[in-house]
Coordinates of C-alpha atoms in Angstrom, one line a residue:
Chain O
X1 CA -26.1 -50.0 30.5
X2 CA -23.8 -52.0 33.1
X3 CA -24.4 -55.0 34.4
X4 CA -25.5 -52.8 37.7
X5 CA -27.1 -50.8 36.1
X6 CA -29.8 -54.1 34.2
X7 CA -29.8 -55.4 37.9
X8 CA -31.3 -52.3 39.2
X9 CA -33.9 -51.5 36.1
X10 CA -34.7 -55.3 36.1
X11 CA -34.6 -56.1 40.3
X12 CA -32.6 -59.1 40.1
X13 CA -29.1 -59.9 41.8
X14 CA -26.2 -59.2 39.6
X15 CA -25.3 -63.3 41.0
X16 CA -28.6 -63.8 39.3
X17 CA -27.9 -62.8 36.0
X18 CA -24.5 -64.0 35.7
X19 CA -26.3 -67.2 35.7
X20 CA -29.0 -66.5 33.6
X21 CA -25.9 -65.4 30.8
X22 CA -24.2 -69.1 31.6
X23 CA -27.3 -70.8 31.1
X24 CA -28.4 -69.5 28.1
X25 CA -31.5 -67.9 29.0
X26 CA -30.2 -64.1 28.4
X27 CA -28.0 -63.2 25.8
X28 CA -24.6 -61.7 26.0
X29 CA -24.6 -58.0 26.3
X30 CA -22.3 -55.8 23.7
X31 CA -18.9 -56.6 24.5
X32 CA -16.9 -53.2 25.4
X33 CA -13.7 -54.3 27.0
X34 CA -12.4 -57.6 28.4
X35 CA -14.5 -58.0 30.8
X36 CA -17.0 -55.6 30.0
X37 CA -20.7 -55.9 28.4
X38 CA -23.2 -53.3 27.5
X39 CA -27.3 -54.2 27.8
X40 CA -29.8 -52.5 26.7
X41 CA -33.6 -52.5 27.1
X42 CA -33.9 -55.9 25.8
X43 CA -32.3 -57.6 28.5
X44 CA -34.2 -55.8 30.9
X45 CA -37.2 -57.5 29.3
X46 CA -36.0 -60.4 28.5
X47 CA -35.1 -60.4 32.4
X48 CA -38.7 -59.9 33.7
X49 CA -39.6 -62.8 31.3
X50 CA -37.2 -65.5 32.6
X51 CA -38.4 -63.9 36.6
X52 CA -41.9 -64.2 35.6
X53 CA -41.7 -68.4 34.2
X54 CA -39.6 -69.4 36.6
X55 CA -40.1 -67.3 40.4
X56 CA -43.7 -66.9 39.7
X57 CA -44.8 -69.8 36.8
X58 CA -42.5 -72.4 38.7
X59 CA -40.3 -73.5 35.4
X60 CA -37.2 -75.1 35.6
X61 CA -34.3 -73.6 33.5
X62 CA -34.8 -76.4 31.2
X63 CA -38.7 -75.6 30.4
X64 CA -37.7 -71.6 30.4
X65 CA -35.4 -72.2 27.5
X66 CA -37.2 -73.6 26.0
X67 CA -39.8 -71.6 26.0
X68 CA -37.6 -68.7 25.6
X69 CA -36.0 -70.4 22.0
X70 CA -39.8 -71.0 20.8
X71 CA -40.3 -67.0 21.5
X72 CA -36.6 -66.1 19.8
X73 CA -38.0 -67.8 16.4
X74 CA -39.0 -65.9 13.9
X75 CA -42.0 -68.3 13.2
X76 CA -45.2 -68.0 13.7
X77 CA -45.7 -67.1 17.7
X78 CA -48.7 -69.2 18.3
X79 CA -45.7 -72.3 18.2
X80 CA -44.4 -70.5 21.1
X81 CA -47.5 -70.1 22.9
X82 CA -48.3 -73.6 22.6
X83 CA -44.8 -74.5 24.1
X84 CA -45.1 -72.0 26.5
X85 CA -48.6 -73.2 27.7
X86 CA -47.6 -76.9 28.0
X87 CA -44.5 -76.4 29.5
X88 CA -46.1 -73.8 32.2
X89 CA -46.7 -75.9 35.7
X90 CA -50.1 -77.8 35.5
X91 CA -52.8 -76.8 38.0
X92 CA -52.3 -79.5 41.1
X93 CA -50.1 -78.3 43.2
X94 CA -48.0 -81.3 43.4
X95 CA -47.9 -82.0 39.8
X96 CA -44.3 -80.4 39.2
X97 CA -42.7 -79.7 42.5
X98 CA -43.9 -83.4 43.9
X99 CA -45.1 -81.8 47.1
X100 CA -45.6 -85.2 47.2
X101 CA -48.8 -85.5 50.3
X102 CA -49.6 -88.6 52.5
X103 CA -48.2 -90.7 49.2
X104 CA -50.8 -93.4 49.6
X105 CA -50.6 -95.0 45.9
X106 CA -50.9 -91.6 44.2
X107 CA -50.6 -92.3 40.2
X108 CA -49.2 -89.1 39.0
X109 CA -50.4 -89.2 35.3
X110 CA -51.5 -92.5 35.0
X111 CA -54.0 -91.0 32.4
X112 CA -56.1 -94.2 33.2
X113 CA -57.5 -95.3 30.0
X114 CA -60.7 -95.4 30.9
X115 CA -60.7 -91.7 31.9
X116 CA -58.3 -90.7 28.7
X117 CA -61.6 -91.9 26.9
X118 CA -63.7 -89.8 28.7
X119 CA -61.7 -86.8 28.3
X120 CA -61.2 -87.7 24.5
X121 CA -65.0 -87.8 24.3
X122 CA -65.4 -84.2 26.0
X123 CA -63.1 -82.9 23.9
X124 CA -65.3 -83.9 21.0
X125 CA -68.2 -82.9 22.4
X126 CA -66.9 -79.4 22.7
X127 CA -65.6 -79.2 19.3
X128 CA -62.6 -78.6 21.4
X129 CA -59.3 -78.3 18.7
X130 CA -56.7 -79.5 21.5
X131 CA -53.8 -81.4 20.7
X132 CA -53.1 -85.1 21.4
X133 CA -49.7 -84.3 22.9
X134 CA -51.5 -81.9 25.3
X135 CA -50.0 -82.7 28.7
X136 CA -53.5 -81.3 30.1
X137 CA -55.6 -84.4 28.3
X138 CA -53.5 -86.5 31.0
X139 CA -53.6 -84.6 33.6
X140 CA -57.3 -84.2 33.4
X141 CA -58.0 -88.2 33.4
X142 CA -55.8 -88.4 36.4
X143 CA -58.2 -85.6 38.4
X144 CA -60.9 -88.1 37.2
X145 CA -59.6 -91.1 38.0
X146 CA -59.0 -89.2 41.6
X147 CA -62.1 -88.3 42.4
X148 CA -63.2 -91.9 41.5
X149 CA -61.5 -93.1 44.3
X150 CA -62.8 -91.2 46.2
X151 CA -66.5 -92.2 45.3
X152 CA -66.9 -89.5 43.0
X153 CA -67.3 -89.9 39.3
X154 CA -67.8 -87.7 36.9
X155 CA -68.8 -88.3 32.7
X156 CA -67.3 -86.4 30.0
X157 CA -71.1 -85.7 29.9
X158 CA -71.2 -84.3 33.5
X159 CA -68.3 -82.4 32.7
X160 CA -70.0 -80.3 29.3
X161 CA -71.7 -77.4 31.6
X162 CA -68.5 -76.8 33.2
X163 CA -66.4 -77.5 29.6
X164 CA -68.7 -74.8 28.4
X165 CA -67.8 -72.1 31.5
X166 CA -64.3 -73.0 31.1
X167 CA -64.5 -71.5 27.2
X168 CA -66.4 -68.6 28.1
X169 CA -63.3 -68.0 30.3
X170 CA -60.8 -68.5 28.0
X171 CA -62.4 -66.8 25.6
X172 CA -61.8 -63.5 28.3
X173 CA -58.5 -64.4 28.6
X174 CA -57.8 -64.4 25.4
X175 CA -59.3 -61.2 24.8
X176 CA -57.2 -59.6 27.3
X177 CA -54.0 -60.6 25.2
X178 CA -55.8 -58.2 22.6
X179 CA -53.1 -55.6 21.1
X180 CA -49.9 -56.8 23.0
X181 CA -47.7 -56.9 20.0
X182 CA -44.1 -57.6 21.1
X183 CA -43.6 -61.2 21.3
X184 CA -41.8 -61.5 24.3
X185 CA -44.6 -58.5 26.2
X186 CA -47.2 -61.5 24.8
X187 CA -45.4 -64.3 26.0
X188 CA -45.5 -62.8 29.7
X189 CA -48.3 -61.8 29.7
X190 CA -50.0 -65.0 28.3
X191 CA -47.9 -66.6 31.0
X192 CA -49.4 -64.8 33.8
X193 CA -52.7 -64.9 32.7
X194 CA -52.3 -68.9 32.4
X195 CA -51.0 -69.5 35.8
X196 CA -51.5 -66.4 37.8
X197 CA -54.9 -65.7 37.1
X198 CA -55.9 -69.4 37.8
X199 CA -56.0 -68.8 42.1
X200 CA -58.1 -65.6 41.7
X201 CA -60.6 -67.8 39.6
X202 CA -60.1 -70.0 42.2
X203 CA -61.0 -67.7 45.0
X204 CA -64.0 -66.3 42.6
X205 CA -65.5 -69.6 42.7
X206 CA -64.8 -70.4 46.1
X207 CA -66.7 -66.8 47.3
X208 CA -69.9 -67.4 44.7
X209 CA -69.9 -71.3 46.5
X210 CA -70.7 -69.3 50.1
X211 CA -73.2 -66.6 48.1
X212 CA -74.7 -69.9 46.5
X213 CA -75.0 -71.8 49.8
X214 CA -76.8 -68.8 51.3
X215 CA -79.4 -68.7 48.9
X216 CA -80.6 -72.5 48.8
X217 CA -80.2 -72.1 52.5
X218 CA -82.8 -69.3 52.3
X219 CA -85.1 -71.2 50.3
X220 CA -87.6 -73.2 52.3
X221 CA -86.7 -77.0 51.4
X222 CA -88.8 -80.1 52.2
X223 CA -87.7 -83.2 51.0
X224 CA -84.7 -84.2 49.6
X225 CA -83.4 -82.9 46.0
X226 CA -86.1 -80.6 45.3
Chain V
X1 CA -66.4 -104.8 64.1
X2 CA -62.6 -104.8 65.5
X3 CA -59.8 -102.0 64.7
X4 CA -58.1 -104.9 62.5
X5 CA -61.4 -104.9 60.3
X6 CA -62.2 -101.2 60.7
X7 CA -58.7 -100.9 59.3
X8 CA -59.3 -103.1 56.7
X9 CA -62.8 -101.7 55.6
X10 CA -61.7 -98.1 55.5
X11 CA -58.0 -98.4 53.9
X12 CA -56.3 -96.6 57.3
X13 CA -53.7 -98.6 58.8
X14 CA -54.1 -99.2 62.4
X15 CA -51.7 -96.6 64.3
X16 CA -53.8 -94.2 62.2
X17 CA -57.0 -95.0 63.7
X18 CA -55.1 -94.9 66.8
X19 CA -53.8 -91.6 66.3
X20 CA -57.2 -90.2 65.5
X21 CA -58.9 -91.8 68.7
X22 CA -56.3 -90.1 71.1
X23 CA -56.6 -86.9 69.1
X24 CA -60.5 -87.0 69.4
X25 CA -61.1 -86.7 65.4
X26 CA -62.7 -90.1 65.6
X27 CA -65.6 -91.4 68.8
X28 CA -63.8 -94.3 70.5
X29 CA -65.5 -97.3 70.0
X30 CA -68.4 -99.4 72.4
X31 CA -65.9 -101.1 74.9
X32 CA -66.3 -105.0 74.9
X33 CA -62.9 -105.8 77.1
X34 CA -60.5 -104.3 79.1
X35 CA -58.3 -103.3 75.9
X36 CA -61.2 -104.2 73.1
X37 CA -63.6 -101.8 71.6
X38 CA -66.2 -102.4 68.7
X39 CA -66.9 -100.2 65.7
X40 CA -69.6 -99.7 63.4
X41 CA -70.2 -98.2 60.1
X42 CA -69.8 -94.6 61.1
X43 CA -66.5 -95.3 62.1
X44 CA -65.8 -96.2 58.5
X45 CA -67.7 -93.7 57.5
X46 CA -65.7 -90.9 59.7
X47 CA -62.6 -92.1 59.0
X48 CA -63.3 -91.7 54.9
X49 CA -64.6 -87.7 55.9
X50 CA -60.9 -87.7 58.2
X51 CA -59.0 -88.7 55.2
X52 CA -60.8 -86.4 52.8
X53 CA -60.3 -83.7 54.6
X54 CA -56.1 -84.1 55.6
X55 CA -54.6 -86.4 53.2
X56 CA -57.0 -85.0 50.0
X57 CA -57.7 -81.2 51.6
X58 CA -54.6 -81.2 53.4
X59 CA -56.5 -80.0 56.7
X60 CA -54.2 -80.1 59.8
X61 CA -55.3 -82.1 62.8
X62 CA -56.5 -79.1 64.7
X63 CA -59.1 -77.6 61.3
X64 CA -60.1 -81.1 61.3
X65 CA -61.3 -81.3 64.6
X66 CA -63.0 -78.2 64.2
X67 CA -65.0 -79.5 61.1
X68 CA -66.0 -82.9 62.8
X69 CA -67.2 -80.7 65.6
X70 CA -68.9 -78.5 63.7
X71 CA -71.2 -81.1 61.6
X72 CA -71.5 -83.5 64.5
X73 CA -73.4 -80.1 66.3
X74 CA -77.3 -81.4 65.6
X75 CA -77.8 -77.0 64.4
X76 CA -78.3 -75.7 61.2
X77 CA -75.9 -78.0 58.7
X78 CA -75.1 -74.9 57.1
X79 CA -72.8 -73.8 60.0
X80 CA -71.0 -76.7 59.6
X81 CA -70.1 -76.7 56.1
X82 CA -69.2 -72.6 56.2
X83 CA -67.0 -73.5 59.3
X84 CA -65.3 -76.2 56.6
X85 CA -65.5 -74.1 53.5
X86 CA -63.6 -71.4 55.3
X87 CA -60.7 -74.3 56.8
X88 CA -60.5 -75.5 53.2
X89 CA -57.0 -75.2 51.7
X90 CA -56.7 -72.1 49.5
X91 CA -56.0 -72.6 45.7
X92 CA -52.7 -71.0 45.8
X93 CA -50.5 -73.7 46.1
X94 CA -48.2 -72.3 48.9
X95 CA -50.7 -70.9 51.2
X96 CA -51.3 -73.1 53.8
X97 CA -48.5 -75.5 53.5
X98 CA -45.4 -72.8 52.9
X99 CA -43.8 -74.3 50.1
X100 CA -42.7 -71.2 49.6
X101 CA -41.2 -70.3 46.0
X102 CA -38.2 -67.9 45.3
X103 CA -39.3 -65.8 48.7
X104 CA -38.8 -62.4 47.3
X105 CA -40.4 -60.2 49.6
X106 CA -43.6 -62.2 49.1
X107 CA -46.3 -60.3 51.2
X108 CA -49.0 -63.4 51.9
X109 CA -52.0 -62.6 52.7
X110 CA -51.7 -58.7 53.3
X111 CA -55.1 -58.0 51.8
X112 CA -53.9 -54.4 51.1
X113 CA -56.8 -51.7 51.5
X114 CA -56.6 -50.5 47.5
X115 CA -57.2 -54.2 46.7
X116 CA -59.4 -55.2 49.6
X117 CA -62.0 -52.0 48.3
X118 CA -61.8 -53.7 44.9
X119 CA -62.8 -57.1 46.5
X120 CA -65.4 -55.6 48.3
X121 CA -66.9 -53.7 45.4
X122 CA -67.1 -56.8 43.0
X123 CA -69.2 -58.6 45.7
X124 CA -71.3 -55.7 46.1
X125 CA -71.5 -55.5 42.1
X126 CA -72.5 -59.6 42.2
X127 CA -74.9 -58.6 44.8
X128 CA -73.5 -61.6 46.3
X129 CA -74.0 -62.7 50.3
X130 CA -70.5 -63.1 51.6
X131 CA -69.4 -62.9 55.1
X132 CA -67.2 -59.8 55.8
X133 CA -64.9 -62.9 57.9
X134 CA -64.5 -64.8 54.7
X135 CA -60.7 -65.1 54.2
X136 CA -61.5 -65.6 50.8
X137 CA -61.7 -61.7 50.1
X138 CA -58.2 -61.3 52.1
X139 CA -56.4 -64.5 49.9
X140 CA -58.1 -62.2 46.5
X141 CA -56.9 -58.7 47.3
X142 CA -53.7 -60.6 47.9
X143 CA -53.5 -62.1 44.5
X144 CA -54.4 -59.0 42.9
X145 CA -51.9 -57.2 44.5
X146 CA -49.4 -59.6 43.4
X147 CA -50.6 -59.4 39.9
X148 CA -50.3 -55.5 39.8
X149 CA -46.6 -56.0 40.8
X150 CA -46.2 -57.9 37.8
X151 CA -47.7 -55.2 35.6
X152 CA -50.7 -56.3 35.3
X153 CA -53.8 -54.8 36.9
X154 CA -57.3 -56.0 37.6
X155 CA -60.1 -53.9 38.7
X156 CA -63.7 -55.0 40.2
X157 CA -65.3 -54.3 36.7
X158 CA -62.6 -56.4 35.2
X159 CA -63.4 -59.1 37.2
X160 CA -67.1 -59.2 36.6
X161 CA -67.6 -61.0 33.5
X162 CA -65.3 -63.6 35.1
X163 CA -67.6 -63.5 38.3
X164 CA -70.7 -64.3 36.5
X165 CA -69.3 -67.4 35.3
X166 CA -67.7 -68.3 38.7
X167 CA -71.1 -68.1 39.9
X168 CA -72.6 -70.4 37.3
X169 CA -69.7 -73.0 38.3
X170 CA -70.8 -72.5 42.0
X171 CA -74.6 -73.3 41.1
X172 CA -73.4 -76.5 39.5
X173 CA -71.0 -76.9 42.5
X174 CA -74.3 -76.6 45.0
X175 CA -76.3 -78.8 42.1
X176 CA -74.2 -82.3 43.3
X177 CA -75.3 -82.1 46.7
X178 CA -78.3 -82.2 46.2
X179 CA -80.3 -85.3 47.4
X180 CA -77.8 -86.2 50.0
X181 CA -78.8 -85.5 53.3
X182 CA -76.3 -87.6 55.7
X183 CA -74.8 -84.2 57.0
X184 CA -71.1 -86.4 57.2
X185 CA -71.8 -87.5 53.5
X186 CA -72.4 -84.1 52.3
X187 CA -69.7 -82.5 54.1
X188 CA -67.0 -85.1 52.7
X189 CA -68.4 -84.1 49.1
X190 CA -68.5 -80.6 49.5
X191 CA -64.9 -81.0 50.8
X192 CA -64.5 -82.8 47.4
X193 CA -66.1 -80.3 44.9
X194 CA -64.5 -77.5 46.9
X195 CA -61.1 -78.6 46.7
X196 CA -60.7 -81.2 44.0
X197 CA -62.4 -80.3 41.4
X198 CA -60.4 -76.8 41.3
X199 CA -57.6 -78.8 39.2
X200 CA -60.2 -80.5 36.7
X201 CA -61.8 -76.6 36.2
X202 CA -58.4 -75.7 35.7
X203 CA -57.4 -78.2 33.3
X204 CA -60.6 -77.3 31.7
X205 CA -59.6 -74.1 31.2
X206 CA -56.1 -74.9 29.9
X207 CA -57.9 -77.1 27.3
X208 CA -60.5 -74.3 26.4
X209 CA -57.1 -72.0 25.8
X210 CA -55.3 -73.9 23.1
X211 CA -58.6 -74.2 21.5
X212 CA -59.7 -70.6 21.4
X213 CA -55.9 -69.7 21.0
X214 CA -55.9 -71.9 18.0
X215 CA -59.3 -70.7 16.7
X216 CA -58.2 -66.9 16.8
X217 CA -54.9 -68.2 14.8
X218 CA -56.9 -69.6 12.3
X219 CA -59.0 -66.0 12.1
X220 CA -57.3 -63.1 9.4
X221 CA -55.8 -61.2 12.0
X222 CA -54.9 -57.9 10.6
X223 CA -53.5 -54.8 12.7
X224 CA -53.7 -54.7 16.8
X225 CA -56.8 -55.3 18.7
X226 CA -59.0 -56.3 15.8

């Protein structure tokens, strides 16, 4: 097909992929005449890859080519996962784009030491195989070291209840990867379930917090804590 | 105390506090002189909840005000900390604040019916006691709908086993307040389980991934879906 013809099939702007061809990110189409390239259904995939980490998953080009090389090698495709998965944007909101809030003193990933300990010793706990270079181990002792200043701190041992939720979710996520073959259908959709599915979690949690209120609410209570 | 000290003791500069008093968010002060007023502890206090609830929950001036009002009414507590629950900050990053991504025909929250009958189902499968005004169904139908546009399609019953462990995380949520019973201490830590804990449960989740996706790698994997 035409360069028209991908835009249409794929729904991005001819000015679009002209880009995507000088960047790198898509390959060159099947040269037919000077100025003329043929694409096939590869490019239109390839295309709703590239949309789908950088529109929706918020990666620069840099981090998509990456990703993108990790998937093109013929290795073993849990290396591209794992690329993928660190380079996808972290969960705080104004971890990539630097939203950048009210600014008081914020230490991006200061990965405090006394917290990187903490987080170490969860992973343990959990039997968690995670490694060091995980950008996520950081990232986690910073949400810690947060909610300390705020008067709120929490032990890798207060954490184990939720550690053990958050592997009964991945666990579904993981499942629902099941049977996706083609590399690059995996790589989407391990991307979407990473960073897409995180809000509706999100929203689950934040409509069984009302149901959860309701109930103890219901319950007669005299005293405090019991 | 003075506004120097009151400064001082809760970390807010001065025009700050200022700003607050004119806006009503914070009770002016026991007048001592013509331009002089004195403060006292639930200043501080109030001004911590303020600061929570903008800077941290990124709450504008005018769902802050409706908060404060809310737990300072001497009725059930409960009102107070639905009324903040529900002025909370969504999880998806460019909700409330419009950071707005690539903009392609984005459709925010447009809680279509297909989507919306889904939400409503699930809580009716949960059994669980949600307010029909909750915009937290409306933000979920969204989010499924913009998952199905990318291929990818959730149903209530998909969501359930994911639900039940939402609803564990919420019962741990509802678990830290307990034992506090100054209504402006619990609503500044439900504001902070509510809102910033959602990156640590993500995180969580992220670490619980590589570790099951590494565990599954490790497994004989032969033939799809086995």
């Amino acid at each position: 097909m035409k360069v028209s013809e991908l835009s249409r099939r794929s729904g991005v702007p001819v000015g679009s992929i002209k880009f995507y061809l000088r960047e790198g990110l898509l390959p060159a189409g099947r040269a037919t005449a000077a100025k003329l390239a043929e694409y096939g259904e590869e490019h239109v995939q390839r295309l709703r890859l590239i949309r789908s980490l950088t529109t929706l998953g918020g990666l620069s080009i840099a981090a998509t080519r990456e990703v993108l090389a990790a998937i093109d090698e013929p290795q073993q495709l849990n290396t591209a996962l794992k690329v993928m998965h660190y380079a996808l944007p972290g969960p705080s909101c104004d971890k990539k784009n630097g939203a950048g809030q009210d600014g008081e003193g914020k230490t991006e990933v200061t990965a405090a030491s006394e917290f990187s300990a903490e987080v170490d010793s969860l992973v343990d706990a959990m039997g968690w195989q995670v490694s060091d270079e995980s950008p996520y181990r950081g990232a986690l002792a910073a949400s810690l070291e947060e909610l300390q200043r705020l008067g709120v701190e929490y032990t890798a041992t207060d954490l184990i209840p939720y550690a053990r939720l958050t592997a009964d979710a991945a666990r579904l996520d993981l499942d629902q990867l099941d049977g996706i073959e083609e590399p690059m259908a995996l790589a989407e959709r391990a991307a979407i379930i990473t960073v897409l599915f995180e809000p509706v979690l999100a929203l689950l949690r934040r409509l069984s917090q009302e149901d959860e209120l309701r109930r103890r609410a219901a319950l007669p209570r005299e005293g405090a804590g019991t």
